[in-house]
Short mmCIF file of C-alpha atoms and ligand atoms in Angstrom, two decimals:
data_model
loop_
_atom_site.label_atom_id
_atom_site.label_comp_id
_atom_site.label_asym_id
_atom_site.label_seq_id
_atom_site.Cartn_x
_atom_site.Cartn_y
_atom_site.Cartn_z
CA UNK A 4 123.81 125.22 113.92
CA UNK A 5 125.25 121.40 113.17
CA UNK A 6 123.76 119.19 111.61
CA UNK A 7 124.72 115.38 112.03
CA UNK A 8 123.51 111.83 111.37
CA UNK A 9 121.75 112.16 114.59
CA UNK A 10 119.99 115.42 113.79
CA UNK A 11 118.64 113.30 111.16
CA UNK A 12 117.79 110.40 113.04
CA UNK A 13 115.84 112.53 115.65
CA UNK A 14 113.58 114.40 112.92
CA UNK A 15 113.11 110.74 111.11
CA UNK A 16 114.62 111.68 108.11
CA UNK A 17 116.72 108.20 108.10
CA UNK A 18 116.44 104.87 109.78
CA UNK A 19 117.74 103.47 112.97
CA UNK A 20 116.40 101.27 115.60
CA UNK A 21 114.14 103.15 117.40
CA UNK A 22 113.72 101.94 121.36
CA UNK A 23 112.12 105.20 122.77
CA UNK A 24 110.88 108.21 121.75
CA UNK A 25 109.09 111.75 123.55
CA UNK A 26 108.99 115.29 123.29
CA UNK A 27 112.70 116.10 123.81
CA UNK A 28 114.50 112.87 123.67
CA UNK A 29 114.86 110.00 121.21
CA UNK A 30 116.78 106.55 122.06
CA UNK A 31 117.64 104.19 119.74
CA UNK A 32 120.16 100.87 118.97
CA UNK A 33 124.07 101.50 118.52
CA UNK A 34 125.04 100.43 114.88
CA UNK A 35 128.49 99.39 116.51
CA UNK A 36 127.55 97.74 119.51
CA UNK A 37 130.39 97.53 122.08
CA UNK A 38 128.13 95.12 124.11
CA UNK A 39 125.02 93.17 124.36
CA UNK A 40 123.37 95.84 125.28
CA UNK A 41 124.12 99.21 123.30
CA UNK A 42 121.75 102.12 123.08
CA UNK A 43 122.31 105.81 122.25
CA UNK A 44 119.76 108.59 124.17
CA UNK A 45 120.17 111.47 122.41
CA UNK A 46 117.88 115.09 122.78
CA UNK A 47 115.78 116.41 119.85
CA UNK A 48 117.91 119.29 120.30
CA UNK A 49 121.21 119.55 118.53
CA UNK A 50 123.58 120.22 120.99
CA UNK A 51 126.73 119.43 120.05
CA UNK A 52 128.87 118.78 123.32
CA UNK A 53 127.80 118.73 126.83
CA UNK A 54 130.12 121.68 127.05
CA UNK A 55 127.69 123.37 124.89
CA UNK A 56 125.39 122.72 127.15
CA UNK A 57 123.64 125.95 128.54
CA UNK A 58 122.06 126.74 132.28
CA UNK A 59 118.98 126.57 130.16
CA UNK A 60 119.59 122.88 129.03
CA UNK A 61 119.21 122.26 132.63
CA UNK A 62 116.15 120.58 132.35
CA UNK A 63 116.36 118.44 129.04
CA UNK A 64 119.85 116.59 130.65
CA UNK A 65 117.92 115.68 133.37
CA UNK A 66 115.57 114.31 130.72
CA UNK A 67 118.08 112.76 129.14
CA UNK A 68 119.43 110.78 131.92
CA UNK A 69 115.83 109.74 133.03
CA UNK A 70 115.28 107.91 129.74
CA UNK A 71 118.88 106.38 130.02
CA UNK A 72 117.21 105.06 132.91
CA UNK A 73 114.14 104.05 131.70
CA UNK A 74 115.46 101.94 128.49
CA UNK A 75 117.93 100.76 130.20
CA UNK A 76 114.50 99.04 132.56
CA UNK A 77 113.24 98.47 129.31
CA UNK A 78 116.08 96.64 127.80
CA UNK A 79 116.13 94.48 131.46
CA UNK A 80 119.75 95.49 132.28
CA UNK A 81 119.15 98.12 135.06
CA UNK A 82 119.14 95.08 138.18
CA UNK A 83 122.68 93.58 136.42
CA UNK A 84 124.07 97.13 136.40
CA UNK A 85 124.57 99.32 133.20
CA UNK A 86 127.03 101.50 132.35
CA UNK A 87 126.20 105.32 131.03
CA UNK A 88 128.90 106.84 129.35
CA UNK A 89 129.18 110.26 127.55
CA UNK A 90 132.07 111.39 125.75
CA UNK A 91 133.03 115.01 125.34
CA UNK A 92 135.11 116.58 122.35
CA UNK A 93 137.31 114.40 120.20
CA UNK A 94 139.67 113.50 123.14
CA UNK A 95 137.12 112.00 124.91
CA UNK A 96 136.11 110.07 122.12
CA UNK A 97 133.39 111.54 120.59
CA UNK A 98 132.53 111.30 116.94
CA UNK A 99 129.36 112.70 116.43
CA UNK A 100 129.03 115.88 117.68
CA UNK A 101 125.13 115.83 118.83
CA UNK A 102 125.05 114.79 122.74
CA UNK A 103 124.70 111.54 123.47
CA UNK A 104 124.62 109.10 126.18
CA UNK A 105 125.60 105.55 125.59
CA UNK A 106 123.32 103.26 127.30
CA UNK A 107 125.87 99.64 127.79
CA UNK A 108 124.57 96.47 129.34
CA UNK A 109 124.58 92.34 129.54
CA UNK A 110 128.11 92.04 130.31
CA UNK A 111 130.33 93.23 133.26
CA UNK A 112 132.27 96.46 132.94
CA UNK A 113 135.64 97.15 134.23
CA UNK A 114 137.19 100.30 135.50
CA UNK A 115 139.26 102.46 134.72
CA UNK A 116 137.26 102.91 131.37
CA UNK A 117 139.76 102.50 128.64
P1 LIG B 202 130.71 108.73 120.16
O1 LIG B 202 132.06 108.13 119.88
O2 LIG B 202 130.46 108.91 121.66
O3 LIG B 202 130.47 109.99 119.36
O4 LIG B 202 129.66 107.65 119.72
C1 LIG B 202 129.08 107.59 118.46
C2 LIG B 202 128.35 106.28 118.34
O5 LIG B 202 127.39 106.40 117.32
C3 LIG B 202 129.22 105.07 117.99
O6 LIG B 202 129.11 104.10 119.04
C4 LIG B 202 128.63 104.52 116.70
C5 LIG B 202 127.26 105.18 116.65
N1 LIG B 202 126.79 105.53 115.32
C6 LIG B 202 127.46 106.25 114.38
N2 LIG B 202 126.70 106.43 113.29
C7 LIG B 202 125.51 105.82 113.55
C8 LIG B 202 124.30 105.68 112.81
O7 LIG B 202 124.15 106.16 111.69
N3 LIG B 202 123.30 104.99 113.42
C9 LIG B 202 123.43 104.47 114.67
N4 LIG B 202 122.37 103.81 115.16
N5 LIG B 202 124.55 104.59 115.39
C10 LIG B 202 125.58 105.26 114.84
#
């Protein structure tokens, strides 16, 4: 089992920025915000990488996306657009290894991500 500074975010055993909070899913405020909008949804349970994810996560990723959606609503970025962006495994730039979706908004986006 891994523990991580989100782990200990999601049980409220240190600070952040809480936005939204249920059951299975906790959302809160990027400490390095890559734009004016920056929020990280995150599932109680510590799975580390969506490919850890298990047929039996099915449920709790769609959970996860529908509160992406829903603080994204919240924040007032979801008419502009938003961008949603998870990154798998260290070459896909992931740091902390507790799935997480980045929740980006209030500026425009361009693509190919970099
Ligand atoms: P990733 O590279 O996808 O693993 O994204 C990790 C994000 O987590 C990165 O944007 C910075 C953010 N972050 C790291 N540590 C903390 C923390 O202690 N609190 C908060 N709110 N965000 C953090």
């Amino acid at each position: 089992m891994t523990d991580t500074i989100f782990g200990k975010i999601a049980r409220g055993e240190i600070p952040a920025d809480l936005v939204y909070e249920d059951e299975d899913v906790v959302a809160f405020r990027d400490l390095s915000p890559q734009a004016p909008v920056h929020l990280l949804v995150i599932p109680r349970k510590p799975i580390p990488t969506l490919d850890d994810a298990q047929p039996e996560d099915a449920q709790l990723l769609g959970r996860l996306l529908l509160a992406a959606a829903k603080v994204a609503r919240a924040a007032g970025i979801a008419e502009s657009g938003y961008r949603a962006v998870l990154n798998c495994n260290a070459g896909g730039g992931q740091v902390v290894f507790h799935l997480h979706l980045h929740v980006l908004g209030g500026r425009p986006f361009t693509w190919p991500p970099g």
